[in-house]
Amino acid sequence: MNEPPALYLTGIMRSYAQGERSLDILRGAELAIWPGEIVALVAPSGTGKSTLLHVAGLLEKPDAGEIYVGGEPTSLLDDRGRTSLRRTHIGFVYQSHHLLPEFSALENVVLPQLVAGLKQREAERRAGELLGFLGLGERLKHRPAEMSGGEQQRVALARAVANAPHVLLADEPTGNLDPETAEHVFGTLVTLVRATGLAALIATHNLSLAARMDRRLTLLDGRVVDMDEAAARQ
């Protein structure tokens, strides 16, 4: 591929103090994801999956290494610069949708655009189009409590990409959903990635969904490895 990765992590080290000991979580982790690619991250709890997502999303600083977003290094950015880059270039989806309960679906998607500086009318237009694309055109004025779990998660997905980020990071986005609803939400996510050219890293325990992504990665001894490679080592 001639174009640079949308997200590139190199030499990532991350440790936490545990009493007098140091707990090494990431040990020189390397990861590259290209535009339009959807990558599964399948790893047991406690192996550093959440830490990797937090570092990749600029929510947490690594002890060493560099994170490139859109080909640009981020290690020298101050907190304000990291927040600005995260707000415009990275979208997040979590297992729990974290929608604001007092606001409608449309308002939940409009808000991050207003924070990013978009005018109200344009933000509402974009939010309406995005929710319509995700099959929620008839639910714009409904609050989260009036929607199903799958609908709420699709609103969360719309909110995550409202500012047209380059990278989407999702942590168990279908974990709280029944199999049929999970299938629908996953299909929506894939359609969105293909249509927009996002680079998506999806942490999941669902091996069936992971098998349908472009690549399947896991964590082994603090490093990111291909799942087939990890299986061959064990």
Tab-separated table of C-alpha atoms in Angstrom:
chain	number	residue	atom	x	y	z
A	1	MET	CA	0.000	0.000	0.000
A	2	ASN	CA	1.424	3.385	-1.054
A	3	GLU	CA	-0.666	5.501	1.277
A	4	PRO	CA	0.431	5.791	4.922
A	5	PRO	CA	-1.521	3.935	7.603
A	6	ALA	CA	-4.384	5.876	9.146
A	7	LEU	CA	-3.102	4.616	12.502
A	8	TYR	CA	0.433	3.419	13.203
A	9	LEU	CA	1.857	2.449	16.580
A	10	THR	CA	5.533	1.599	16.849
A	11	GLY	CA	7.673	0.508	19.803
A	12	ILE	CA	4.859	1.068	22.290
A	13	MET	CA	5.825	0.369	25.896
A	14	ARG	CA	3.393	0.705	28.791
A	15	SER	CA	3.884	-0.348	32.406
A	16	TYR	CA	1.986	0.235	35.632
A	17	ALA	CA	3.312	0.356	39.157
A	18	GLN	CA	1.963	-2.466	41.320
A	19	GLY	CA	3.270	-1.892	44.800
A	20	GLU	CA	7.047	-2.018	44.506
A	21	ARG	CA	6.865	-3.943	41.234
A	22	SER	CA	6.320	-2.784	37.677
A	23	LEU	CA	3.685	-4.588	35.633
A	24	ASP	CA	4.681	-4.562	31.965
A	25	ILE	CA	1.562	-4.537	29.777
A	26	LEU	CA	2.801	-3.489	26.334
A	27	ARG	CA	6.345	-4.412	25.325
A	28	GLY	CA	7.265	-2.859	22.022
A	29	ALA	CA	3.815	-3.231	20.454
A	30	GLU	CA	3.543	-2.491	16.729
A	31	LEU	CA	0.290	-1.931	14.843
A	32	ALA	CA	-0.700	-0.430	11.498
A	33	ILE	CA	-4.232	-0.012	10.101
A	34	TRP	CA	-4.991	1.448	6.679
A	35	PRO	CA	-7.990	3.481	5.481
A	36	GLY	CA	-10.969	1.298	4.663
A	37	GLU	CA	-9.621	-1.612	6.710
A	38	ILE	CA	-11.478	-3.242	9.584
A	39	VAL	CA	-9.263	-5.185	11.985
A	40	ALA	CA	-10.291	-7.436	14.866
A	41	LEU	CA	-8.409	-7.425	18.162
A	42	VAL	CA	-9.203	-10.639	20.014
A	43	ALA	CA	-7.474	-11.102	23.351
A	44	PRO	CA	-8.357	-12.368	26.833
A	45	SER	CA	-8.982	-9.904	29.641
A	46	GLY	CA	-5.814	-8.768	31.353
A	47	THR	CA	-3.553	-8.999	28.304
A	48	GLY	CA	-3.523	-5.271	27.553
A	49	LYS	CA	-6.372	-4.940	25.059
A	50	SER	CA	-7.935	-1.887	26.732
A	51	THR	CA	-4.510	-0.354	27.315
A	52	LEU	CA	-3.697	-0.702	23.620
A	53	LEU	CA	-6.983	0.953	22.647
A	54	HIS	CA	-6.450	3.790	25.134
A	55	VAL	CA	-2.933	4.408	23.846
A	56	ALA	CA	-4.043	4.204	20.213
A	57	GLY	CA	-6.841	6.666	20.935
A	58	LEU	CA	-4.524	9.160	22.669
A	59	LEU	CA	-6.396	8.702	25.937
A	60	GLU	CA	-3.249	7.409	27.609
A	61	LYS	CA	0.400	8.198	26.948
A	62	PRO	CA	2.805	5.306	26.384
A	63	ASP	CA	6.053	5.113	28.332
A	64	ALA	CA	7.936	4.829	25.036
A	65	GLY	CA	7.165	4.583	21.346
A	66	GLU	CA	5.192	6.698	18.907
A	67	ILE	CA	1.596	6.895	17.686
A	68	TYR	CA	1.064	8.259	14.188
A	69	VAL	CA	-2.418	9.426	13.195
A	70	GLY	CA	-2.828	10.146	9.507
A	71	GLY	CA	0.946	9.906	9.134
A	72	GLU	CA	1.641	12.564	11.772
A	73	PRO	CA	3.493	11.808	15.042
A	74	THR	CA	1.701	12.668	18.270
A	75	SER	CA	4.276	12.244	21.049
A	76	LEU	CA	5.207	15.931	21.191
A	77	LEU	CA	1.627	17.185	21.412
A	78	ASP	CA	0.535	18.770	24.677
A	79	ASP	CA	-2.767	17.814	26.323
A	80	ARG	CA	-4.702	20.403	24.345
A	81	GLY	CA	-3.209	19.195	21.086
A	82	ARG	CA	-3.978	15.566	21.900
A	83	THR	CA	-7.555	16.453	22.795
A	84	SER	CA	-8.003	18.409	19.571
A	85	LEU	CA	-6.589	15.600	17.433
A	86	ARG	CA	-8.661	12.983	19.242
A	87	ARG	CA	-11.830	15.065	18.788
A	88	THR	CA	-11.406	15.438	15.026
A	89	HIS	CA	-9.503	12.324	13.918
A	90	ILE	CA	-10.547	9.471	16.231
A	91	GLY	CA	-13.978	8.046	16.979
A	92	PHE	CA	-14.795	5.746	19.908
A	93	VAL	CA	-17.531	3.157	20.436
A	94	TYR	CA	-17.815	1.232	23.689
A	95	GLN	CA	-19.742	-1.806	24.908
A	96	SER	CA	-22.146	0.543	26.708
A	97	HIS	CA	-23.436	3.224	24.361
A	98	HIS	CA	-23.003	6.131	26.840
A	99	LEU	CA	-25.684	8.203	25.110
A	100	LEU	CA	-26.984	11.257	26.942
A	101	PRO	CA	-30.435	10.107	28.148
A	102	GLU	CA	-32.084	13.524	28.134
A	103	PHE	CA	-31.273	14.140	24.460
A	104	SER	CA	-32.774	12.685	21.298
A	105	ALA	CA	-30.851	10.508	18.851
A	106	LEU	CA	-30.333	13.529	16.601
A	107	GLU	CA	-29.120	15.704	19.477
A	108	ASN	CA	-26.665	13.040	20.655
A	109	VAL	CA	-25.048	13.083	17.206
A	110	VAL	CA	-25.212	16.873	16.843
A	111	LEU	CA	-23.405	17.622	20.126
A	112	PRO	CA	-19.884	16.408	19.227
A	113	GLN	CA	-20.093	18.400	16.002
A	114	LEU	CA	-20.977	21.575	17.909
A	115	VAL	CA	-18.052	20.965	20.236
A	116	ALA	CA	-15.830	20.690	17.153
A	117	GLY	CA	-17.071	24.093	15.974
A	118	LEU	CA	-19.703	23.216	13.363
A	119	LYS	CA	-22.771	25.441	13.019
A	120	GLN	CA	-26.053	24.097	14.437
A	121	ARG	CA	-27.873	23.829	11.110
A	122	GLU	CA	-25.014	22.002	9.381
A	123	ALA	CA	-24.541	19.686	12.369
A	124	GLU	CA	-28.227	18.787	12.326
A	125	ARG	CA	-28.138	18.149	8.570
A	126	ARG	CA	-25.122	15.868	8.845
A	127	ALA	CA	-26.532	14.060	11.885
A	128	GLY	CA	-29.819	13.431	10.096
A	129	GLU	CA	-28.064	12.065	7.015
A	130	LEU	CA	-25.816	9.832	9.082
A	131	LEU	CA	-28.634	8.417	11.192
A	132	GLY	CA	-30.663	7.866	8.046
A	133	PHE	CA	-27.754	5.951	6.480
A	134	LEU	CA	-27.679	3.748	9.584
A	135	GLY	CA	-31.392	3.010	9.275
A	136	LEU	CA	-32.576	5.360	12.005
A	137	GLY	CA	-34.291	7.993	9.912
A	138	GLU	CA	-37.578	7.403	11.725
A	139	ARG	CA	-35.993	7.591	15.172
A	140	LEU	CA	-34.343	11.013	15.091
A	141	LYS	CA	-36.482	12.518	17.851
A	142	HIS	CA	-36.508	9.449	20.096
A	143	ARG	CA	-34.507	9.444	23.322
A	144	PRO	CA	-32.305	6.457	24.207
A	145	ALA	CA	-34.907	4.973	26.589
A	146	GLU	CA	-37.360	4.831	23.692
A	147	MET	CA	-35.005	2.806	21.480
A	148	SER	CA	-33.833	-0.795	21.443
A	149	GLY	CA	-30.288	-1.773	22.420
A	150	GLY	CA	-29.284	-2.183	18.797
A	151	GLU	CA	-30.729	1.203	17.862
A	152	GLN	CA	-28.907	2.860	20.750
A	153	GLN	CA	-25.619	1.316	19.659
A	154	ARG	CA	-26.160	2.517	16.105
A	155	VAL	CA	-26.716	6.036	17.461
A	156	ALA	CA	-23.439	5.639	19.381
A	157	LEU	CA	-21.763	4.595	16.131
A	158	ALA	CA	-23.187	7.640	14.354
A	159	ARG	CA	-21.929	9.876	17.156
A	160	ALA	CA	-18.466	8.309	16.922
A	161	VAL	CA	-18.117	9.167	13.236
A	162	ALA	CA	-20.027	12.473	13.263
A	163	ASN	CA	-16.846	14.521	12.896
A	164	ALA	CA	-15.557	12.350	10.014
A	165	PRO	CA	-12.604	10.836	11.906
A	166	HIS	CA	-9.829	8.891	10.189
A	167	VAL	CA	-9.830	6.138	12.802
A	168	LEU	CA	-12.595	4.274	14.633
A	169	LEU	CA	-11.754	2.392	17.829
A	170	ALA	CA	-14.434	0.089	19.221
A	171	ASP	CA	-14.254	-1.866	22.477
A	172	GLU	CA	-16.716	-4.789	22.428
A	173	PRO	CA	-19.330	-2.753	20.503
A	174	THR	CA	-21.707	-5.750	20.304
A	175	GLY	CA	-20.894	-7.232	23.719
A	176	ASN	CA	-24.201	-6.268	25.347
A	177	LEU	CA	-26.386	-7.322	22.420
A	178	ASP	CA	-28.156	-10.552	21.570
A	179	PRO	CA	-26.718	-12.477	18.568
A	180	GLU	CA	-29.250	-11.221	16.022
A	181	THR	CA	-28.898	-7.592	17.091
A	182	ALA	CA	-25.104	-7.934	17.274
A	183	GLU	CA	-25.130	-9.202	13.690
A	184	HIS	CA	-27.157	-6.203	12.548
A	185	VAL	CA	-24.969	-3.666	14.350
A	186	PHE	CA	-21.804	-5.320	13.022
A	187	GLY	CA	-23.177	-5.252	9.481
A	188	THR	CA	-23.937	-1.558	9.886
A	189	LEU	CA	-20.430	-0.915	11.172
A	190	VAL	CA	-18.815	-2.717	8.232
A	191	THR	CA	-21.002	-0.832	5.751
A	192	LEU	CA	-20.003	2.456	7.355
A	193	VAL	CA	-16.285	1.628	7.263
A	194	ARG	CA	-16.420	0.622	3.596
A	195	ALA	CA	-18.451	3.690	2.630
A	196	THR	CA	-16.286	6.258	4.425
A	197	GLY	CA	-12.774	4.801	4.205
A	198	LEU	CA	-12.370	4.726	7.974
A	199	ALA	CA	-9.663	2.600	9.537
A	200	ALA	CA	-11.329	0.534	12.253
A	201	LEU	CA	-9.862	-1.462	15.130
A	202	ILE	CA	-12.563	-3.565	16.806
A	203	ALA	CA	-11.850	-5.325	20.101
A	204	THR	CA	-14.193	-8.293	20.406
A	205	HIS	CA	-14.611	-11.713	21.978
A	206	ASN	CA	-16.988	-12.748	19.197
A	207	LEU	CA	-14.886	-15.081	17.050
A	208	SER	CA	-17.610	-15.373	14.424
A	209	LEU	CA	-17.599	-11.618	13.824
A	210	ALA	CA	-13.798	-11.442	14.044
A	211	ALA	CA	-13.500	-14.059	11.296
A	212	ARG	CA	-15.284	-11.709	8.899
A	213	MET	CA	-12.930	-8.785	9.383
A	214	ASP	CA	-9.926	-8.076	7.154
A	215	ARG	CA	-7.372	-9.176	9.735
A	216	ARG	CA	-7.441	-10.784	13.183
A	217	LEU	CA	-4.861	-9.723	15.757
A	218	THR	CA	-4.203	-10.656	19.349
A	219	LEU	CA	-1.779	-9.747	22.134
A	220	LEU	CA	0.998	-12.097	23.155
A	221	ASP	CA	3.621	-11.140	25.748
A	222	GLY	CA	2.812	-7.463	25.305
A	223	ARG	CA	3.107	-7.483	21.518
A	224	VAL	CA	0.513	-7.362	18.768
A	225	VAL	CA	0.614	-10.524	16.647
A	226	ASP	CA	-1.537	-12.188	14.019
A	227	MET	CA	-3.924	-14.698	15.594
A	228	ASP	CA	-2.682	-17.528	13.362
A	229	GLU	CA	0.902	-16.746	14.358
A	230	ALA	CA	-0.061	-16.751	18.037
A	231	ALA	CA	-1.830	-20.105	17.657
A	232	ALA	CA	1.248	-21.596	15.977
A	233	ARG	CA	3.443	-20.512	18.907
A	234	GLN	CA	1.219	-22.153	21.508
